[in-house]
CSV table of C-alpha atoms in Angstrom, one decimal:
chain,number,residue,atom,x,y,z
M,1,MET,CA,34.3,84.8,162.6
M,2,LYS,CA,32.0,83.0,165.2
M,3,LYS,CA,30.7,85.3,168.8
M,4,TYR,CA,30.4,82.9,171.7
M,5,ILE,CA,27.0,83.3,173.2
M,6,GLY,CA,28.5,82.6,176.7
M,7,LEU,CA,24.8,83.3,178.8
M,8,PHE,CA,23.1,80.1,177.2
M,9,CYS,CA,26.8,77.9,178.3
M,10,LEU,CA,26.4,79.5,181.7
M,11,MET,CA,22.4,78.8,182.1
M,12,LEU,CA,22.4,74.9,180.1
M,13,THR,CA,25.3,74.2,182.1
M,14,GLY,CA,23.2,74.3,185.4
M,15,LEU,CA,20.6,72.1,183.6
M,16,SER,CA,19.4,69.4,185.8
M,17,LEU,CA,16.3,67.7,184.4
M,18,SER,CA,16.3,64.1,184.0
M,19,GLY,CA,17.0,62.2,180.5
M,20,GLN,CA,19.4,61.8,177.9
M,21,ASP,CA,21.6,64.6,176.5
M,22,ILE,CA,21.7,64.9,173.0
M,23,SER,CA,23.6,67.4,170.4
M,24,LEU,CA,22.6,69.1,167.3
M,25,ASN,CA,24.9,66.9,165.5
M,26,GLU,CA,23.2,63.9,167.1
M,27,ALA,CA,19.8,65.1,166.1
M,28,ILE,CA,20.9,65.9,162.9
M,29,SER,CA,22.1,62.2,161.9
M,30,ILE,CA,19.0,60.6,164.0
M,31,GLY,CA,16.7,63.1,161.7
M,32,MET,CA,19.0,62.6,157.8
M,33,GLU,CA,18.2,58.7,158.9
M,34,ASN,CA,14.2,58.7,160.1
M,35,ASN,CA,12.6,61.6,158.9
M,36,PHE,CA,9.6,60.0,157.0
M,37,SER,CA,10.0,63.0,153.9
M,38,ILE,CA,13.9,62.6,153.5
M,39,ARG,CA,13.2,58.6,153.3
M,40,THR,CA,10.0,59.2,150.6
M,41,ALA,CA,12.9,61.6,149.0
M,42,LYS,CA,15.3,59.1,148.5
M,43,ASN,CA,13.5,56.6,146.9
M,44,ILE,CA,12.2,58.8,144.8
M,45,GLU,CA,16.2,59.7,143.9
M,46,LYS,CA,16.6,55.8,143.9
M,47,GLU,CA,14.6,55.8,140.9
M,48,ALA,CA,15.4,58.1,138.9
M,49,GLN,CA,18.8,56.6,139.2
M,50,ILE,CA,17.5,53.0,138.2
M,51,ASN,CA,16.2,54.5,135.4
M,52,ALA,CA,20.0,56.3,134.0
M,53,ASN,CA,21.7,53.3,134.9
M,54,TYR,CA,19.7,51.5,132.3
M,55,ALA,CA,19.7,54.1,129.8
M,56,THR,CA,22.4,52.8,128.0
M,57,SER,CA,20.0,50.0,126.9
M,58,ALA,CA,18.4,52.6,124.3
M,59,PHE,CA,21.7,51.2,122.1
M,60,LEU,CA,21.1,47.6,122.7
M,61,PRO,CA,19.4,45.5,120.4
M,62,VAL,CA,15.7,44.1,121.1
M,63,ILE,CA,15.7,40.0,120.6
M,64,ASP,CA,12.7,38.1,120.3
M,65,VAL,CA,11.8,34.3,121.0
M,66,THR,CA,8.6,33.0,119.7
M,67,ALA,CA,7.2,29.1,119.3
M,68,GLY,CA,4.1,27.8,118.7
M,69,GLN,CA,2.5,24.5,118.1
M,70,SER,CA,-0.7,24.4,115.9
M,71,TYR,CA,-3.6,21.5,114.8
M,72,GLU,CA,-5.9,21.7,112.4
M,73,VAL,CA,-8.7,18.6,111.1
M,74,GLU,CA,-10.5,19.5,108.1
M,75,ASP,CA,-12.8,17.8,105.6
M,76,VAL,CA,-11.0,18.4,102.4
M,77,THR,CA,-12.0,18.3,98.5
M,78,GLN,CA,-8.9,18.3,96.2
M,79,GLN,CA,-9.6,19.1,92.1
M,80,PHE,CA,-6.4,18.3,90.2
M,81,ILE,CA,-6.2,19.5,86.9
M,82,GLU,CA,-5.7,15.7,85.4
M,83,GLY,CA,-7.0,12.6,87.9
M,84,PRO,CA,-10.0,12.3,89.7
M,85,PRO,CA,-11.3,14.3,92.3
M,86,ARG,CA,-9.9,13.6,96.1
M,87,GLU,CA,-11.9,13.6,98.8
M,88,ILE,CA,-10.8,13.7,102.9
M,89,ASP,CA,-12.9,13.5,106.0
M,90,GLY,CA,-10.9,14.6,109.1
M,91,ALA,CA,-8.0,15.1,107.3
M,92,ARG,CA,-4.9,16.3,110.2
M,93,SER,CA,-2.2,19.0,109.8
M,94,ASN,CA,-0.1,20.0,111.9
M,95,VAL,CA,2.8,22.9,112.5
M,96,PHE,CA,5.3,23.4,115.1
M,97,ASN,CA,8.0,26.4,114.5
M,98,VAL,CA,10.1,28.4,116.5
M,99,ARG,CA,12.3,31.4,115.9
M,100,GLY,CA,14.3,33.9,117.5
M,101,ASP,CA,14.7,37.4,115.9
M,102,LEU,CA,17.1,40.4,116.7
M,103,THR,CA,16.1,43.9,115.9
M,104,TRP,CA,18.6,46.5,116.1
M,105,THR,CA,17.8,50.1,115.6
M,106,LEU,CA,21.7,51.4,113.9
M,107,PHE,CA,20.0,55.3,113.5
M,108,ASP,CA,17.0,56.8,114.6
M,109,GLY,CA,17.4,60.9,114.3
M,110,THR,CA,19.6,60.7,117.5
M,111,LYS,CA,17.0,60.2,119.5
M,112,MET,CA,18.6,57.3,121.6
M,113,PHE,CA,21.4,59.6,122.5
M,114,LEU,CA,18.9,62.8,123.4
M,115,ASP,CA,17.0,59.7,125.5
M,116,TYR,CA,20.1,58.8,127.4
M,117,LYS,CA,21.6,62.0,127.8
M,118,SER,CA,17.5,63.3,128.9
M,119,LEU,CA,17.8,60.1,131.8
M,120,GLN,CA,21.3,61.3,133.1
M,121,LEU,CA,19.5,64.7,133.5
M,122,GLU,CA,16.6,63.4,134.9
M,123,GLN,CA,18.8,61.9,137.6
M,124,ASN,CA,20.4,65.0,138.5
M,125,LYS,CA,17.3,66.7,139.0
M,126,SER,CA,16.0,64.3,140.9
M,127,ARG,CA,19.5,64.5,143.4
M,128,PHE,CA,18.6,68.5,143.7
M,129,GLU,CA,14.8,68.0,144.6
M,130,THR,CA,16.6,65.4,146.9
M,131,GLN,CA,19.0,67.7,148.4
M,132,ALA,CA,16.1,70.4,148.7
M,133,VAL,CA,13.9,68.2,150.5
M,134,LEU,CA,17.4,67.4,152.9
M,135,GLU,CA,18.0,71.3,153.4
M,136,ASN,CA,14.8,72.1,154.3
M,137,THR,CA,14.4,69.1,156.6
M,138,LEU,CA,17.7,70.2,157.9
M,139,GLY,CA,16.3,73.4,158.7
M,140,SER,CA,13.5,72.6,160.4
M,141,ILE,CA,15.4,70.0,162.5
M,142,ILE,CA,17.9,73.0,163.5
M,143,GLN,CA,15.2,75.5,164.0
M,144,SER,CA,13.2,73.0,166.3
M,145,TYR,CA,16.5,71.8,168.2
M,146,PHE,CA,17.2,75.5,168.9
M,147,GLN,CA,13.3,76.3,169.8
M,148,LEU,CA,14.1,73.6,172.2
M,149,VAL,CA,17.6,75.4,173.5
M,150,PHE,CA,15.6,78.4,173.8
M,151,GLU,CA,13.0,76.9,176.2
M,152,GLN,CA,15.1,75.5,178.4
M,153,SER,CA,16.8,78.4,178.9
M,154,GLN,CA,13.9,80.4,179.6
M,155,GLN,CA,12.9,77.7,182.3
M,156,GLU,CA,16.2,78.5,183.7
M,157,VAL,CA,15.8,82.5,183.8
M,158,LEU,CA,12.2,81.2,185.6
M,159,LYS,CA,13.8,79.0,188.2
M,160,SER,CA,16.4,81.6,188.9
M,161,ALA,CA,13.1,84.2,189.4
M,162,VAL,CA,11.8,81.2,191.7
M,163,ASN,CA,14.9,81.0,193.7
M,164,LEU,CA,15.1,84.7,194.3
M,165,SER,CA,11.3,84.8,195.0
M,166,GLN,CA,12.2,82.2,197.7
M,167,GLU,CA,14.8,84.0,199.2
M,168,ARG,CA,12.8,87.1,199.0
M,169,LEU,CA,10.2,85.1,201.4
M,170,GLU,CA,12.9,84.0,203.5
M,171,ILE,CA,13.6,87.6,204.4
M,172,ALA,CA,10.2,88.3,204.7
M,173,GLN,CA,9.9,85.6,207.4
M,174,ALA,CA,12.2,86.6,209.2
M,175,ASN,CA,12.1,90.0,209.3
M,176,TYR,CA,8.4,89.4,210.2
M,177,GLU,CA,9.1,87.0,212.8
M,178,VAL,CA,11.0,89.8,214.7
M,179,GLY,CA,8.5,92.7,214.4
M,180,ARG,CA,10.4,94.7,211.6
M,181,PHE,CA,7.8,93.6,208.5
M,182,SER,CA,4.3,93.5,208.3
M,183,LYS,CA,2.1,90.3,207.8
M,184,THR,CA,1.1,92.3,204.1
M,185,GLU,CA,4.7,92.1,203.4
M,186,LEU,CA,5.0,88.2,204.2
M,187,LEU,CA,1.9,87.5,201.8
M,188,ALA,CA,3.0,89.9,198.9
M,189,ALA,CA,6.0,87.6,199.4
M,190,GLN,CA,4.3,84.4,199.3
M,191,VAL,CA,1.9,85.6,196.4
M,192,ASP,CA,5.0,86.6,194.1
M,193,LEU,CA,6.3,84.0,194.9
M,194,ASN,CA,3.2,81.6,193.8
M,195,THR,CA,3.2,83.6,191.1
M,196,ASP,CA,6.7,82.8,189.8
M,197,LYS,CA,6.2,78.7,190.5
M,198,SER,CA,3.4,79.4,188.1
M,199,ASN,CA,5.1,80.9,185.5
M,200,LEU,CA,7.8,77.8,185.7
M,201,LEU,CA,5.3,75.1,185.3
M,202,ASN,CA,3.7,77.0,182.3
M,203,GLN,CA,7.3,77.1,180.7
M,204,GLU,CA,7.6,73.3,181.3
M,205,GLU,CA,4.5,72.6,179.2
M,206,VAL,CA,6.0,75.0,176.1
M,207,MET,CA,9.0,72.9,176.4
M,208,GLN,CA,6.9,69.8,176.0
M,209,GLN,CA,5.7,71.3,173.4
M,210,ALA,CA,9.0,71.7,171.7
M,211,ARG,CA,10.1,69.0,172.7
M,212,VAL,CA,7.4,66.9,170.7
M,213,SER,CA,8.1,68.9,167.7
M,214,LEU,CA,11.3,68.0,167.1
M,215,ASN,CA,11.0,64.3,168.0
M,216,LEU,CA,8.3,64.2,165.3
M,217,LEU,CA,10.9,66.0,162.4
M,218,LEU,CA,13.5,63.4,164.1
M,219,GLY,CA,11.1,60.8,163.1
M,220,GLU,CA,11.3,59.5,166.8
M,221,ASP,CA,8.7,58.8,169.4
M,222,PRO,CA,7.0,61.8,170.4
M,223,ASN,CA,7.3,61.6,174.1
M,224,GLN,CA,10.5,60.7,174.0
M,225,GLU,CA,12.1,62.8,177.1
M,226,PHE,CA,15.7,64.1,175.9
M,227,ILE,CA,17.5,67.4,176.8
M,228,ALA,CA,19.2,69.5,174.3
M,229,SER,CA,23.0,69.5,175.5
M,230,ASP,CA,24.2,72.5,173.0
M,231,SER,CA,24.2,76.2,173.1
M,232,MET,CA,24.1,78.9,170.5
M,233,GLN,CA,26.5,80.2,168.8
M,234,ILE,CA,25.8,82.7,165.8
M,235,ASP,CA,28.4,83.4,163.0
M,236,GLU,CA,28.9,86.9,162.5
M,237,SER,CA,30.6,87.0,159.2
M,238,LEU,CA,28.1,86.2,156.6
M,239,GLN,CA,27.8,88.6,153.9
M,240,LEU,CA,24.8,89.7,151.6
M,241,ASN,CA,26.9,89.8,148.4
M,242,MET,CA,28.7,86.5,148.5
M,243,LEU,CA,25.2,84.6,150.1
M,244,ILE,CA,23.2,86.2,146.8
M,245,ASP,CA,25.9,85.0,144.1
M,246,ASP,CA,25.9,81.7,146.4
M,247,LEU,CA,22.1,81.5,145.9
M,248,LYS,CA,22.3,81.7,141.8
M,249,VAL,CA,25.0,78.5,142.3
M,250,ARG,CA,24.1,76.4,145.1
M,251,ASN,CA,19.7,76.7,145.5
M,252,LYS,CA,18.5,73.1,145.3
M,253,GLN,CA,15.7,74.8,143.4
M,254,LEU,CA,17.0,76.5,141.4
M,255,LEU,CA,19.3,74.1,140.4
M,256,GLY,CA,16.4,71.8,139.9
M,257,LEU,CA,14.7,74.0,137.5
M,258,MET,CA,18.1,74.3,135.3
M,259,GLN,CA,18.2,70.9,135.1
M,260,GLU,CA,14.0,70.6,133.7
M,261,GLU,CA,15.0,73.3,131.3
M,262,ASN,CA,17.7,71.4,130.0
M,263,ILE,CA,15.5,68.2,129.5
M,264,LEU,CA,12.5,70.6,127.8
M,265,GLN,CA,15.2,71.3,125.5
M,266,LEU,CA,16.3,67.8,124.9
M,267,GLN,CA,12.6,66.8,124.4
M,268,ASN,CA,12.2,69.5,121.4
M,269,LYS,CA,14.7,68.5,119.9
M,270,ALA,CA,13.8,64.4,120.1
M,271,VAL,CA,10.8,65.8,118.8
M,272,MET,CA,12.5,67.4,115.3
M,273,THR,CA,14.5,63.7,115.0
M,274,GLU,CA,11.2,62.4,114.1
M,275,LEU,CA,11.8,64.1,110.8
M,276,LEU,CA,14.5,61.4,109.7
M,277,PRO,CA,14.3,58.0,108.9
M,278,GLN,CA,15.1,55.1,111.4
M,279,LEU,CA,17.4,52.2,110.1
M,280,ASP,CA,17.2,48.7,111.5
M,281,PHE,CA,18.9,45.7,111.2
M,282,ASN,CA,17.0,42.4,111.8
M,283,LEU,CA,18.7,39.0,112.4
M,284,GLY,CA,16.4,35.6,112.7
M,285,TYR,CA,17.2,32.3,112.8
M,286,GLY,CA,14.4,30.3,112.6
M,287,TYR,CA,13.0,26.2,112.5
M,288,THR,CA,9.6,24.9,110.9
M,289,ASN,CA,8.0,21.6,110.7
M,290,PHE,CA,4.7,20.8,108.9
M,291,ASN,CA,3.0,17.5,108.7
M,292,SER,CA,-0.6,17.3,106.6
M,293,GLN,CA,-2.6,14.4,105.5
M,294,ALA,CA,-3.6,16.5,102.9
M,295,GLY,CA,-2.2,18.5,99.6
M,296,PHE,CA,0.8,18.1,97.9
M,297,LEU,CA,3.3,18.1,100.9
M,298,LEU,CA,3.0,15.7,103.2
M,299,GLN,CA,5.7,16.8,105.2
M,300,ASN,CA,8.0,20.5,104.9
M,301,GLN,CA,10.9,21.3,107.2
M,302,SER,CA,13.2,24.3,107.5
M,303,ILE,CA,15.5,25.8,109.5
M,304,GLY,CA,17.6,28.6,108.9
M,305,LEU,CA,18.9,32.3,109.1
M,306,SER,CA,17.3,35.2,107.7
M,307,TYR,CA,19.3,39.2,107.6
M,308,GLY,CA,18.1,42.3,106.4
M,309,LEU,CA,17.9,46.1,106.8
M,310,SER,CA,14.7,47.7,107.0
M,311,LEU,CA,14.2,52.0,106.8
M,312,SER,CA,11.1,53.6,107.4
M,313,TRP,CA,10.6,57.1,107.3
M,314,ARG,CA,7.0,59.1,108.1
M,315,ILE,CA,6.7,61.3,105.7
M,316,PHE,CA,3.2,62.8,107.1
M,317,ASP,CA,2.1,63.0,110.5
M,318,ARG,CA,-1.2,65.2,110.6
M,319,LEU,CA,1.1,67.9,111.8
M,320,ASP,CA,1.5,66.3,115.3
M,321,ARG,CA,5.3,67.1,115.2
M,322,SER,CA,5.0,70.7,114.9
M,323,ARG,CA,2.0,70.9,117.3
M,324,ARG,CA,4.2,69.1,120.0
M,325,ASN,CA,6.9,71.1,119.1
M,326,GLN,CA,5.1,74.2,119.8
M,327,THR,CA,3.9,72.9,123.3
M,328,THR,CA,7.4,71.7,124.4
M,329,GLN,CA,9.1,75.2,123.3
M,330,ILE,CA,6.4,77.3,125.7
M,331,ALA,CA,7.4,74.6,128.5
M,332,VAL,CA,10.5,76.0,127.8
M,333,ASP,CA,9.6,79.3,127.7
M,334,ASN,CA,7.7,79.0,131.2
M,335,ASN,CA,10.3,77.1,132.8
M,336,ALA,CA,12.7,79.9,132.1
M,337,ILE,CA,10.0,82.1,133.9
M,338,ALA,CA,10.0,80.1,136.6
M,339,MET,CA,13.5,80.2,137.1
M,340,GLU,CA,13.6,84.0,137.1
M,341,GLU,CA,10.5,84.4,138.9
M,342,LEU,CA,12.1,82.3,141.7
M,343,GLU,CA,15.5,83.9,142.1
M,344,ASN,CA,14.0,87.3,141.8
M,345,GLN,CA,11.9,85.9,145.0
M,346,LEU,CA,14.9,84.7,147.1
M,347,THR,CA,16.4,87.2,146.8
M,348,GLY,CA,13.8,89.2,148.2
M,349,ASP,CA,13.9,86.7,150.4
M,350,LEU,CA,17.8,86.9,151.5
M,351,SER,CA,17.6,90.5,151.8
M,352,SER,CA,14.7,90.8,153.8
M,353,ALA,CA,16.6,87.8,156.7
M,354,TYR,CA,19.9,89.7,156.1
M,355,VAL,CA,18.5,93.0,157.3
M,356,ARG,CA,16.7,91.2,160.4
M,357,TYR,CA,19.9,89.0,160.8
M,358,ARG,CA,21.9,92.0,160.9
M,359,ASN,CA,19.4,94.0,163.6
M,360,LYS,CA,19.0,90.9,165.5
M,361,LEU,CA,23.2,91.2,165.9
M,362,ASP,CA,22.7,94.3,167.0
M,363,LEU,CA,20.0,93.8,169.2
M,364,ILE,CA,22.2,91.3,171.3
M,365,LYS,CA,24.8,94.1,172.2
M,366,LEU,CA,22.2,96.2,173.7
M,367,GLU,CA,20.1,93.7,175.4
M,368,GLN,CA,23.5,92.3,176.8
M,369,ASP,CA,24.3,96.0,178.0
M,370,ASN,CA,20.8,96.1,179.4
M,371,LEU,CA,20.9,92.3,181.1
M,372,GLU,CA,24.3,93.5,183.2
M,373,VAL,CA,22.3,96.7,184.6
M,374,ALA,CA,19.4,94.8,185.0
M,375,LYS,CA,20.9,92.4,187.1
M,376,GLU,CA,23.3,94.6,189.3
M,377,ASN,CA,20.0,96.8,189.9
M,378,ALA,CA,18.1,93.3,191.4
M,379,GLU,CA,21.5,92.8,193.1
M,380,ILE,CA,21.0,95.9,194.8
M,381,ALA,CA,17.8,96.0,195.6
M,382,ILE,CA,17.7,92.6,197.1
M,383,GLU,CA,20.4,93.8,199.6
M,384,ARG,CA,18.5,97.1,200.5
M,385,TYR,CA,15.5,95.1,200.9
M,386,ARG,CA,17.4,92.6,203.3
M,387,VAL,CA,18.6,95.4,205.5
M,388,GLY,CA,15.0,96.9,205.1
M,389,ARG,CA,15.9,100.2,203.4
M,390,SER,CA,13.7,99.1,200.4
M,391,ASN,CA,9.9,97.8,200.0
M,392,ALA,CA,8.7,94.8,198.1
M,393,ILE,CA,7.3,96.9,195.7
M,394,GLU,CA,10.4,98.5,194.9
M,395,LEU,CA,12.3,94.6,195.2
M,396,ARG,CA,9.8,92.8,192.6
M,397,GLU,CA,10.0,95.7,190.4
M,398,PHE,CA,13.9,95.6,190.1
M,399,GLN,CA,13.2,91.5,189.9
M,400,LEU,CA,10.6,91.7,187.0
M,401,ASN,CA,13.3,93.9,184.8
M,402,SER,CA,15.7,91.6,185.2
M,403,ILE,CA,13.6,88.4,184.0
M,404,GLU,CA,12.4,90.4,181.2
M,405,ALA,CA,16.1,91.4,180.7
M,406,GLU,CA,17.4,87.9,180.2
M,407,SER,CA,14.4,87.1,178.6
M,408,ARG,CA,15.0,89.9,175.5
M,409,LEU,CA,18.6,88.7,175.1
M,410,LEU,CA,17.5,85.0,174.7
M,411,ASN,CA,14.9,86.0,171.8
M,412,ALA,CA,17.5,88.1,170.5
M,413,ILE,CA,19.8,85.5,170.2
M,414,TYR,CA,17.0,82.8,169.2
M,415,LEU,CA,16.0,85.3,166.3
M,416,ALA,CA,19.6,86.0,165.3
M,417,LYS,CA,19.9,82.2,164.9
M,418,GLN,CA,16.8,81.8,163.0
M,419,ALA,CA,17.9,84.4,160.5
M,420,GLU,CA,21.4,82.8,160.4
M,421,ILE,CA,19.9,79.5,159.5
M,422,ASN,CA,17.3,80.9,157.0
M,423,LEU,CA,20.2,82.5,154.9
M,424,LEU,CA,21.9,79.5,154.8
M,425,ALA,CA,19.4,77.7,153.5
M,426,ILE,CA,18.2,80.1,151.2
M,427,SER,CA,21.7,80.6,149.8
M,428,GLY,CA,22.3,76.8,149.6
M,429,ASN,CA,24.7,76.5,152.5
M,430,LEU,CA,23.2,74.7,154.7
M,431,LEU,CA,24.3,71.4,153.4
M,432,ASN,CA,27.5,72.6,152.6
M,433,LYS,CA,28.2,73.3,156.2
M,434,ASP,CA,30.0,70.7,158.2
M,435,GLU,CA,27.8,71.9,161.5
M,436,VAL,CA,26.1,74.6,162.7
M,437,ASN,CA,26.4,75.2,165.9
């Protein structure tokens, strides 16, 4: 069940800043399209996809075509068994040949099948790595978006403080003119109003910094002006045991390490396939034309087909296979350790985030009660001040209490949302949510 935080709606409804409104879903869409890290990760995934698409080429033959033309000019002396010797100065000869050869590996100890499967796993691994980048960036965008919502809401709180101080100044001015208040009372009201206006100006600077940070994540112009139009809703239904179960099957970092383990296992098997022989089928077709001014043949021309099988078997390779087998097995063991360590770390992070999440939910309820009391006290104080039954110090105290109560509630809501986003990101559920409000 999602709990609607009505305070934010009331505050954001009254926003009157100039600029384009942007919802969370719009921000996510822009970020998913323009963010530089995401664009780079998608290109890396495309590279792995291309390799996987061509993985079946390992089962296809290799075809080579070669052609050549060579010339020779030689001084030739030939001595025959019978007859006088023969001498030719500058005897010319030339050879032209063209040939096509097909080599088809029929058996290589199943290495071609292992390589094919390894490329498929590489594609899956790259996909999980891309999703991890997407999820991390998505979490950063959502965090940054609600940081801006939080700062906008803080601005509304400070605006209400300025309005209250302005009302107090008007009351003090009216009472001073009729002689009920002293000049000191009027000046104190003016000082407090200026203080509240100064706080509001500082908050506008903070809000602009939050906007710039979000623009950078979205891959947009850092100085682009807009208003975050969505309010925050907290999902109170998250359960730690379910999140831990999701972590083991959905966390993209863990899934990537699982694929890496499978790839390393295949590489280890591929090393052992070298113990078996390799069988190739060879097919060739060629044409050769030989012309010579010296020798027994003045011209020799041949054209025809050749075919056959070749078997190769490396019996001894200086123990290199054993070395590679051992080092690959160590890599498999290290990957398993890394998986165990990462799962343990993520489970700890998840548990810590869940404690923070539940704590902030309880804090929200407490701060809501505090805010109601603080606002009621502030309203009573301004009425007492209006009729002269309260002094400036008492009014200012209640005013500050009201501002602090609103700020604490806003902060509790924001921190609860942060904790919720962290829980979804660690458990691998952030990309599985249709939307995060």
